DNA sequence: ACCTGAACACCGTTCAAGT
DNA sequence: ACCTGAACACCGTTCAAGT
């Protein structure tokens, strides 16, 4: 894509002729991650696609970790505005907050694991994202402590769900046949209930649909919060 | 720890004088991961602590990924036996299954992320671990489809919880002051509910206790399953 | 079969030098 | 301040050679 090109001469470029910017670097990095995954996003590779010396990047971002932190920022920049909505029940508002959060993380699946496993990124993101959850549960009439715990639980669930969704989906779109095989091969008395239930479900029943799995979880959640705390 | 030592002469060792075994390699690898984290566990470092040429390892394990897969195996080897227990309610049995699963993954915190983000490892582990969940929900009288979804949801939650527990705990034992700071610095009208709730909770209220957070989540869960599906 | 040594094709990052 | 080039201290893995 980027013609090998004659090497640019050294020295500071004239004003307005800067070849790089933090933003341009991050956009290029996001493209690499989206197209080829996190492992492909190396500093040298990034520099190559920008047609630039690897070391040039370090004038705009201190190191590779900062590049990934910047990517997380980029992804969540859009999400910020979520209007309060009193037209729906608190239950629906809570579910909707979870759906929005899931979608945001899902929009760049290759980045999800990176985001979820980086402490500072997660806490940034959470602070920005979490208001709608708090609002819904406040409307439900929960006490502060209960709101706090309920939100943590729900967010943790979404994280775990995304972990499965992004890594499993990447590897095997169908996990049903694999699962049936595995269970079939287990020593019969080791997991009798698992064996019976999966067999009753059959091949089609195991064709896991992430969307309906997510919705089903949300329902369990909301009902659980309702009967536990209201 | 391992004296630099004279290099061992080349050539196949006599029977019974093998210097390496799959098991010895994996135990050494686990030690490195536990003590210094996954990044420290390189093939060259592993060979060095074993007092062996880096390439020797490849005669016992095909590559680095296989080493990590082996580690996951090692960690879950103990877990296998979980006796059926009819002395407690299905609710308690389900909670207990979740606690056991969490503990297993928590026993090697540095390995948790590795396990959770590796597809093949996760599915291995899940198949081995999942029976108690199925048993409890079967006793509760759920239909196969509902059992399937409930287990997926609960497992996903545990994964997300562990992600937070292992990565957050590693970085900051106290997230309360940090969180209060962040929230305080937000534009006031951006997250009013979050601001109010965290303020009401106060510094102590935010001192998150992972154990009680986990328990609280389990209660919400069980109640949710109960009112949704029984 | 099991171990070694040299080599290949990579990494992230530091540092001195250009303008 | 911004870009470059050489260099350092690493990686995982292949391959040929020893016994």
Coordinates of C-alpha atoms (C1' of nucleotides) in Angstrom, one line a residue:
Chain A
X1 CA 0.0 0.0 0.0
X2 CA 2.7 2.4 1.0
X3 CA 5.2 2.5 -1.8
X4 CA 8.6 1.7 -0.5
X5 CA 9.6 5.2 -1.3
X6 CA 12.9 7.0 -1.0
X7 CA 13.9 7.5 2.6
X8 CA 12.9 10.9 3.8
X9 CA 15.8 13.2 4.6
X10 CA 16.6 13.6 8.2
X11 CA 16.1 16.8 10.2
X12 CA 13.1 18.7 11.5
X13 CA 10.4 19.3 8.9
X14 CA 9.2 22.9 8.3
X15 CA 6.1 24.0 10.1
X16 CA 3.1 22.5 8.5
X17 CA 5.1 19.8 6.9
X18 CA 5.1 17.4 9.8
X19 CA 4.6 13.9 8.5
X20 CA 3.1 12.5 11.7
X21 CA 0.6 13.3 14.4
X22 CA -0.7 11.5 17.4
X23 CA -4.0 11.2 15.7
X24 CA -2.7 9.9 12.4
X25 CA -0.6 7.3 14.2
X26 CA -3.5 6.1 16.2
X27 CA -5.8 5.8 13.2
X28 CA -3.2 3.8 11.4
X29 CA -2.7 1.6 14.4
X30 CA -6.4 1.0 14.8
X31 CA -6.5 -0.1 11.2
X32 CA -3.8 -2.6 11.7
X33 CA -5.5 -4.0 14.8
X34 CA -8.9 -4.3 13.1
X35 CA -7.5 -5.9 10.0
X36 CA -4.8 -8.2 11.3
X37 CA -5.1 -8.4 15.1
X38 CA -3.0 -7.1 18.0
X39 CA 0.0 -9.2 17.3
X40 CA 0.4 -7.6 13.9
X41 CA 0.5 -4.1 15.6
X42 CA 4.2 -3.7 16.2
X43 CA 6.0 -0.4 16.3
X44 CA 8.0 -1.3 13.3
X45 CA 5.0 -2.4 11.3
X46 CA 3.1 0.7 12.3
X47 CA 6.0 2.9 11.2
X48 CA 6.2 1.0 7.9
X49 CA 2.5 1.6 7.0
X50 CA 3.0 5.3 7.8
X51 CA 6.1 5.4 5.6
X52 CA 8.2 6.6 8.4
X53 CA 11.2 5.6 10.5
X54 CA 10.2 3.4 13.5
X55 CA 11.7 5.9 15.9
X56 CA 9.7 8.8 14.7
X57 CA 6.6 7.5 16.5
X58 CA 8.3 8.0 19.8
X59 CA 8.2 11.7 19.3
X60 CA 4.4 11.5 19.5
X61 CA 3.7 8.6 21.9
X62 CA 6.1 7.5 24.6
X63 CA 5.9 3.7 24.0
X64 CA 3.8 0.9 22.6
X65 CA 1.5 0.7 25.7
X66 CA 0.6 4.3 25.1
X67 CA -0.4 3.5 21.6
X68 CA -2.8 0.8 22.9
X69 CA -4.1 3.2 25.6
X70 CA -4.8 5.7 22.8
X71 CA -6.7 3.2 20.8
X72 CA -9.0 2.5 23.7
X73 CA -9.6 6.2 24.1
X74 CA -10.4 6.4 20.4
X75 CA -12.9 3.6 20.5
X76 CA -14.8 5.1 23.5
X77 CA -14.7 8.7 22.3
X78 CA -18.0 8.3 20.5
X79 CA -19.8 6.6 23.3
X80 CA -19.8 9.5 25.7
X81 CA -23.2 11.0 25.1
X82 CA -26.1 8.9 26.3
X83 CA -29.2 10.9 27.0
X84 CA -31.3 10.1 30.0
X85 CA -34.5 8.4 29.0
X86 CA -37.5 8.4 31.2
X87 CA -39.7 7.0 28.5
X88 CA -38.8 3.4 29.4
X89 CA -38.9 1.3 32.6
X90 CA -35.7 1.2 34.7
X91 CA -35.4 -2.4 33.6
X92 CA -35.3 -1.5 29.9
X93 CA -32.9 1.4 30.6
X94 CA -30.6 -1.0 32.4
X95 CA -30.7 -3.5 29.6
X96 CA -30.1 -0.8 27.1
X97 CA -27.0 0.4 28.9
X98 CA -25.6 -3.1 28.9
X99 CA -26.3 -3.4 25.2
X100 CA -24.7 -0.1 24.4
X101 CA -21.6 -1.0 26.4
X102 CA -21.4 -4.4 24.7
X103 CA -21.7 -2.9 21.2
X104 CA -19.0 -0.4 21.9
X105 CA -16.5 -3.1 22.9
X106 CA -17.7 -5.3 20.1
X107 CA -17.1 -2.7 17.4
X108 CA -13.4 -3.6 17.4
X109 CA -13.2 -7.2 18.4
X110 CA -9.5 -7.5 18.1
X111 CA -9.0 -4.7 20.6
X112 CA -11.5 -6.1 23.1
X113 CA -9.1 -8.3 25.0
X114 CA -6.5 -5.6 25.1
X115 CA -9.0 -3.2 26.6
X116 CA -10.4 -5.6 29.1
X117 CA -7.0 -6.7 30.4
X118 CA -5.5 -3.3 30.8
X119 CA -6.3 -1.9 34.2
X120 CA -5.9 1.8 33.5
X121 CA -7.9 1.6 30.3
X122 CA -10.7 -0.3 31.9
X123 CA -11.1 2.2 34.7
X124 CA -11.0 5.1 32.3
X125 CA -13.6 3.5 30.2
X126 CA -15.8 2.4 33.0
X127 CA -16.0 5.9 34.5
X128 CA -17.0 7.3 31.2
X129 CA -19.5 4.6 30.5
X130 CA -21.2 3.8 33.7
X131 CA -23.6 6.6 34.3
X132 CA -26.6 5.1 32.5
X133 CA -26.3 2.0 34.7
X134 CA -26.3 4.1 37.8
X135 CA -29.3 6.1 36.6
X136 CA -31.4 3.1 35.9
X137 CA -30.7 1.5 39.2
X138 CA -31.3 4.7 41.0
X139 CA -34.7 5.0 39.4
X140 CA -35.3 1.4 40.6
X141 CA -34.9 2.7 44.1
X142 CA -31.9 0.7 45.1
X143 CA -29.6 2.0 47.9
X144 CA -26.2 3.3 47.0
X145 CA -24.4 0.2 48.2
X146 CA -26.7 -2.0 46.2
X147 CA -26.4 0.1 43.1
X148 CA -22.6 -0.2 43.4
X149 CA -22.6 -3.9 43.6
X150 CA -25.2 -4.5 41.0
X151 CA -23.3 -2.3 38.5
X152 CA -20.1 -4.1 39.2
X153 CA -21.8 -7.4 38.7
X154 CA -23.4 -6.5 35.4
X155 CA -20.2 -4.9 34.1
X156 CA -18.2 -8.0 35.0
X157 CA -20.7 -10.1 33.2
X158 CA -20.5 -8.1 30.1
X159 CA -16.7 -8.3 30.2
X160 CA -16.8 -12.1 30.6
X161 CA -19.4 -12.3 27.8
X162 CA -17.2 -10.3 25.5
X163 CA -14.2 -12.3 26.3
X164 CA -16.1 -15.4 25.1
X165 CA -17.7 -13.6 22.2
X166 CA -14.5 -12.1 20.8
X167 CA -12.1 -14.9 21.3
X168 CA -14.4 -17.8 20.7
X169 CA -16.0 -16.3 17.7
X170 CA -12.6 -15.5 16.2
X171 CA -11.5 -19.1 16.4
X172 CA -14.6 -21.2 15.8
X173 CA -17.9 -19.8 14.6
X174 CA -19.5 -23.1 15.5
X175 CA -18.7 -24.5 18.8
X176 CA -21.7 -26.9 18.8
X177 CA -20.1 -29.9 17.0
X178 CA -16.9 -29.5 18.9
X179 CA -18.7 -29.4 22.2
X180 CA -20.8 -32.5 21.4
X181 CA -17.7 -34.4 20.4
X182 CA -15.9 -33.5 23.6
X183 CA -18.8 -34.4 25.8
X184 CA -19.3 -37.7 23.9
X185 CA -15.7 -38.6 24.6
X186 CA -15.8 -37.9 28.3
X187 CA -15.8 -40.9 30.7
X188 CA -19.6 -41.5 30.8
X189 CA -19.9 -41.2 34.6
X190 CA -17.8 -38.1 34.9
X191 CA -20.4 -35.6 33.7
X192 CA -23.7 -37.4 33.5
X193 CA -25.9 -34.3 33.7
X194 CA -23.8 -32.4 31.2
X195 CA -24.0 -35.4 28.9
X196 CA -27.8 -35.8 29.2
X197 CA -28.6 -32.1 28.8
X198 CA -26.4 -31.6 25.8
X199 CA -27.9 -34.7 24.2
X200 CA -31.4 -33.5 24.8
X201 CA -30.6 -30.2 23.3
X202 CA -29.1 -31.8 20.3
X203 CA -26.9 -30.3 17.6
X204 CA -29.2 -27.4 16.8
X205 CA -29.9 -26.5 20.3
X206 CA -26.2 -26.0 21.0
X207 CA -25.7 -23.7 18.0
X208 CA -25.1 -20.8 20.3
X209 CA -26.4 -17.5 19.3
X210 CA -24.6 -14.7 21.1
X211 CA -27.3 -12.2 20.8
X212 CA -30.0 -14.3 22.4
X213 CA -27.6 -15.5 25.0
X214 CA -26.9 -12.0 26.0
X215 CA -30.6 -11.1 26.1
X216 CA -31.4 -14.1 28.2
X217 CA -28.6 -13.1 30.6
X218 CA -30.0 -9.6 30.9
X219 CA -33.4 -10.9 31.8
X220 CA -32.0 -13.1 34.5
X221 CA -30.1 -10.2 35.9
X222 CA -32.8 -7.7 36.0
X223 CA -35.2 -10.2 37.6
X224 CA -32.5 -11.0 40.1
X225 CA -31.9 -7.4 41.0
X226 CA -35.6 -6.8 41.3
X227 CA -36.4 -9.7 43.6
X228 CA -33.2 -9.3 45.7
X229 CA -33.4 -5.5 46.2
X230 CA -36.8 -4.0 45.5
Chain B
X1 CA 19.5 -19.9 41.3
X2 CA 20.9 -22.2 38.6
X3 CA 24.6 -22.0 38.6
X4 CA 25.8 -20.9 35.2
X5 CA 27.4 -24.4 34.9
X6 CA 29.6 -25.9 32.3
X7 CA 27.6 -26.5 29.1
X8 CA 26.4 -30.0 28.9
X9 CA 27.9 -32.0 26.1
X10 CA 25.8 -32.6 23.1
X11 CA 24.3 -35.9 22.0
X12 CA 21.6 -38.1 23.3
X13 CA 21.7 -38.8 27.0
X14 CA 21.8 -42.4 28.2
X15 CA 18.5 -44.0 29.2
X16 CA 17.5 -42.7 32.6
X17 CA 19.8 -39.7 32.3
X18 CA 17.3 -37.5 30.4
X19 CA 17.7 -34.1 31.7
X20 CA 14.2 -32.9 30.8
X21 CA 10.6 -34.1 30.8
X22 CA 7.4 -32.5 29.8
X23 CA 6.4 -32.4 33.4
X24 CA 9.6 -30.9 34.7
X25 CA 9.4 -28.2 32.0
X26 CA 5.8 -27.3 32.9
X27 CA 6.5 -27.2 36.6
X28 CA 9.4 -24.8 36.0
X29 CA 7.3 -22.7 33.7
X30 CA 4.5 -22.5 36.2
X31 CA 7.0 -21.3 38.8
X32 CA 8.2 -18.5 36.5
X33 CA 4.6 -17.4 35.8
X34 CA 3.6 -17.4 39.4
X35 CA 6.7 -15.6 40.6
X36 CA 7.2 -13.1 37.8
X37 CA 4.2 -13.1 35.4
X38 CA 3.6 -14.3 31.9
X39 CA 5.9 -11.8 30.2
X40 CA 8.8 -13.3 32.1
X41 CA 8.0 -16.8 30.8
X42 CA 10.1 -16.9 27.6
X43 CA 11.5 -20.0 26.1
X44 CA 15.0 -18.8 26.6
X45 CA 14.4 -17.9 30.2
X46 CA 12.7 -21.2 30.8
X47 CA 15.6 -23.1 29.4
X48 CA 18.0 -21.0 31.5
X49 CA 16.3 -21.9 34.8
X50 CA 16.3 -25.6 33.7
X51 CA 20.0 -25.3 33.0
X52 CA 19.5 -26.4 29.4
X53 CA 19.8 -25.2 25.8
X54 CA 16.7 -23.2 24.7
X55 CA 16.2 -25.7 21.9
X56 CA 16.0 -28.7 24.1
X57 CA 12.5 -27.8 25.2
X58 CA 11.2 -28.3 21.7
X59 CA 11.8 -32.0 22.0
X60 CA 9.1 -32.2 24.6
X61 CA 6.7 -29.4 23.7
X62 CA 6.1 -28.2 20.1
X63 CA 6.1 -24.5 20.9
X64 CA 5.4 -21.8 23.4
X65 CA 1.7 -22.0 23.0
X66 CA 1.8 -25.6 24.0
X67 CA 3.7 -24.7 27.1
X68 CA 0.9 -22.4 28.2
X69 CA -1.8 -24.9 27.2
X70 CA 0.1 -27.4 29.4
X71 CA 0.1 -25.0 32.3
X72 CA -3.7 -24.6 32.1
X73 CA -4.0 -28.4 32.1
X74 CA -1.8 -28.5 35.2
X75 CA -3.8 -26.0 37.1
X76 CA -7.1 -27.8 36.4
X77 CA -5.8 -31.3 37.0
X78 CA -6.7 -31.2 40.7
X79 CA -10.1 -29.8 40.2
X80 CA -11.7 -32.7 38.4
X81 CA -13.4 -34.5 41.3
X82 CA -16.4 -32.8 42.7
X83 CA -18.7 -35.1 44.4
X84 CA -22.5 -34.8 44.0
X85 CA -24.0 -33.3 47.1
X86 CA -27.7 -33.7 47.8
X87 CA -27.3 -32.3 51.3
X88 CA -27.7 -28.7 50.2
X89 CA -30.3 -26.8 48.2
X90 CA -29.7 -26.5 44.4
X91 CA -29.1 -22.8 45.1
X92 CA -26.2 -23.5 47.5
X93 CA -24.9 -26.2 45.2
X94 CA -24.8 -23.7 42.3
X95 CA -23.1 -21.0 44.3
X96 CA -20.6 -23.5 45.5
X97 CA -19.8 -24.6 42.0
X98 CA -19.1 -21.0 41.1
X99 CA -16.9 -20.5 44.2
X100 CA -14.9 -23.6 43.3
X101 CA -14.4 -22.5 39.8
X102 CA -13.3 -19.0 40.9
X103 CA -10.9 -20.4 43.3
X104 CA -9.3 -22.7 40.8
X105 CA -8.6 -19.8 38.4
X106 CA -7.5 -17.6 41.3
X107 CA -4.9 -20.0 42.5
X108 CA -2.5 -18.8 39.8
X109 CA -3.6 -15.1 39.2
X110 CA -0.8 -14.5 36.6
X111 CA -2.1 -17.3 34.5
X112 CA -5.8 -16.4 34.6
X113 CA -5.8 -14.0 31.7
X114 CA -3.8 -16.4 29.7
X115 CA -6.4 -19.1 30.4
X116 CA -9.4 -16.9 29.9
X117 CA -8.2 -15.6 26.5
X118 CA -7.2 -18.9 25.0
X119 CA -10.1 -20.5 23.2
X120 CA -8.9 -24.1 23.3
X121 CA -7.9 -23.9 26.9
X122 CA -11.2 -22.4 28.0
X123 CA -13.2 -25.0 26.2
X124 CA -11.1 -27.8 27.7
X125 CA -11.4 -26.4 31.1
X126 CA -15.1 -25.6 30.9
X127 CA -15.9 -29.1 29.8
X128 CA -14.1 -30.5 32.8
X129 CA -15.5 -28.0 35.3
X130 CA -19.0 -27.6 34.3
X131 CA -20.8 -30.6 35.6
X132 CA -21.6 -29.3 39.0
X133 CA -23.4 -26.3 37.5
X134 CA -25.5 -28.5 35.3
X135 CA -26.3 -30.8 38.2
X136 CA -27.5 -28.0 40.4
X137 CA -29.7 -26.4 37.7
X138 CA -31.1 -29.8 36.8
X139 CA -32.1 -30.3 40.3
X140 CA -33.8 -26.9 40.2
X141 CA -36.0 -28.3 37.5
X142 CA -34.9 -26.1 34.6
X143 CA -35.4 -27.2 31.0
X144 CA -32.2 -28.1 29.1
X145 CA -32.2 -24.9 27.1
X146 CA -32.5 -22.9 30.3
X147 CA -29.8 -24.8 32.0
X148 CA -27.5 -24.2 29.0
X149 CA -28.1 -20.4 29.0
X150 CA -27.9 -20.1 32.8
X151 CA -24.6 -21.9 32.9
X152 CA -23.2 -19.8 30.1
X153 CA -24.2 -16.6 31.9
X154 CA -22.8 -17.6 35.2
X155 CA -19.5 -18.8 33.7
X156 CA -19.2 -15.6 31.7
X157 CA -19.8 -13.6 34.9
X158 CA -17.1 -15.5 36.7
X159 CA -14.7 -14.9 33.9
X160 CA -15.4 -11.2 33.9
X161 CA -15.1 -11.1 37.6
X162 CA -11.8 -12.8 37.5
X163 CA -10.5 -10.5 34.8
X164 CA -11.2 -7.6 37.2
X165 CA -10.0 -9.4 40.2
X166 CA -6.7 -10.6 38.8
X167 CA -5.7 -7.5 36.7
X168 CA -7.1 -4.8 39.0
X169 CA -5.8 -6.4 42.2
X170 CA -2.4 -6.8 40.6
X171 CA -2.2 -3.1 39.9
X172 CA -4.0 -1.3 42.6
X173 CA -5.1 -2.9 45.8
X174 CA -7.2 0.2 46.6
X175 CA -9.3 1.5 43.8
X176 CA -11.5 3.6 46.0
X177 CA -9.5 6.8 46.2
X178 CA -8.6 6.6 42.6
X179 CA -12.3 6.2 41.7
X180 CA -13.4 9.1 43.9
X181 CA -10.7 11.3 42.3
X182 CA -11.8 10.5 38.8
X183 CA -15.4 11.0 39.5
X184 CA -14.7 14.3 41.3
X185 CA -12.9 15.5 38.2
X186 CA -15.6 14.7 35.8
X187 CA -17.7 17.5 34.3
X188 CA -20.4 17.7 37.0
X189 CA -23.3 17.2 34.7
X190 CA -21.8 14.4 32.8
X191 CA -22.5 11.7 35.4
X192 CA -24.7 13.1 38.1
X193 CA -26.0 9.9 39.4
X194 CA -22.6 8.3 39.6
X195 CA -21.3 11.4 41.4
X196 CA -24.1 11.4 43.9
X197 CA -24.0 7.6 44.6
X198 CA -20.2 7.4 45.0
X199 CA -20.4 10.4 47.3
X200 CA -23.1 8.9 49.5
X201 CA -21.1 5.7 49.7
X202 CA -18.0 7.6 50.8
X203 CA -14.5 6.5 50.9
X204 CA -15.0 3.4 53.0
X205 CA -18.1 2.3 51.1
X206 CA -16.0 2.1 48.0
X207 CA -13.3 0.0 49.4
X208 CA -14.2 -2.9 47.3
X209 CA -14.1 -6.3 48.8
X210 CA -13.9 -8.9 46.1
X211 CA -15.2 -11.7 48.2
X212 CA -18.4 -9.9 49.3
X213 CA -18.8 -8.6 45.7
X214 CA -18.7 -12.1 44.4
X215 CA -21.2 -13.4 47.0
X216 CA -23.6 -10.5 46.3
X217 CA -23.5 -11.3 42.6
X218 CA -24.2 -15.0 43.2
X219 CA -27.3 -14.1 45.2
X220 CA -28.6 -11.8 42.5
X221 CA -28.0 -14.6 40.0
X222 CA -29.6 -17.4 41.9
X223 CA -32.6 -15.2 42.6
X224 CA -32.8 -14.2 39.0
X225 CA -32.7 -17.8 37.8
X226 CA -35.3 -18.8 40.3
X227 CA -37.9 -16.1 39.4
X228 CA -37.2 -16.3 35.7
X229 CA -37.3 -20.1 35.2
X230 CA -38.9 -21.9 38.1
Chain C
dA1 C1' 15.4 -39.9 20.5
dC2 C1' 17.4 -36.2 22.9
dC3 C1' 20.6 -32.3 23.3
dT4 C1' 23.4 -28.5 21.3
dG5 C1' 25.1 -24.3 18.5
dA6 C1' 24.7 -21.3 14.9
dA7 C1' 21.6 -18.7 12.4
dC8 C1' 17.3 -16.3 10.7
dA9 C1' 13.9 -13.1 11.0
dC10 C1' 12.0 -10.6 14.0
dC11 C1' 11.0 -7.4 18.4
dG12 C1' 10.9 -2.5 21.6
dT13 C1' 13.7 1.0 22.8
dT14 C1' 18.1 4.2 23.7
dC15 C1' 21.1 7.3 22.0
dA16 C1' 23.7 10.5 19.0
dA17 C1' 23.2 13.0 15.1
dG18 C1' 21.1 15.7 11.7
dT19 C1' 17.9 20.2 10.5
Chain D
dA1 C1' 10.8 19.9 18.0
dC2 C1' 10.8 16.4 14.7
dC3 C1' 12.9 12.9 11.9
dT4 C1' 16.7 9.4 11.0
dG5 C1' 20.3 5.5 11.5
dA6 C1' 22.9 2.6 14.0
dA7 C1' 23.0 -0.2 17.8
dC8 C1' 21.6 -3.0 22.1
dA9 C1' 19.4 -6.5 24.3
dC10 C1' 16.2 -9.2 23.6
dC11 C1' 12.5 -12.7 21.3
dG12 C1' 10.5 -17.7 19.0
dT13 C1' 11.8 -21.0 15.9
dT14 C1' 14.4 -23.8 11.9
dC15 C1' 18.0 -26.5 10.7
dA16 C1' 22.2 -29.3 10.7
dA17 C1' 25.1 -31.7 13.5
dG18 C1' 26.4 -34.4 17.3
dT19 C1' 25.6 -39.1 20.3

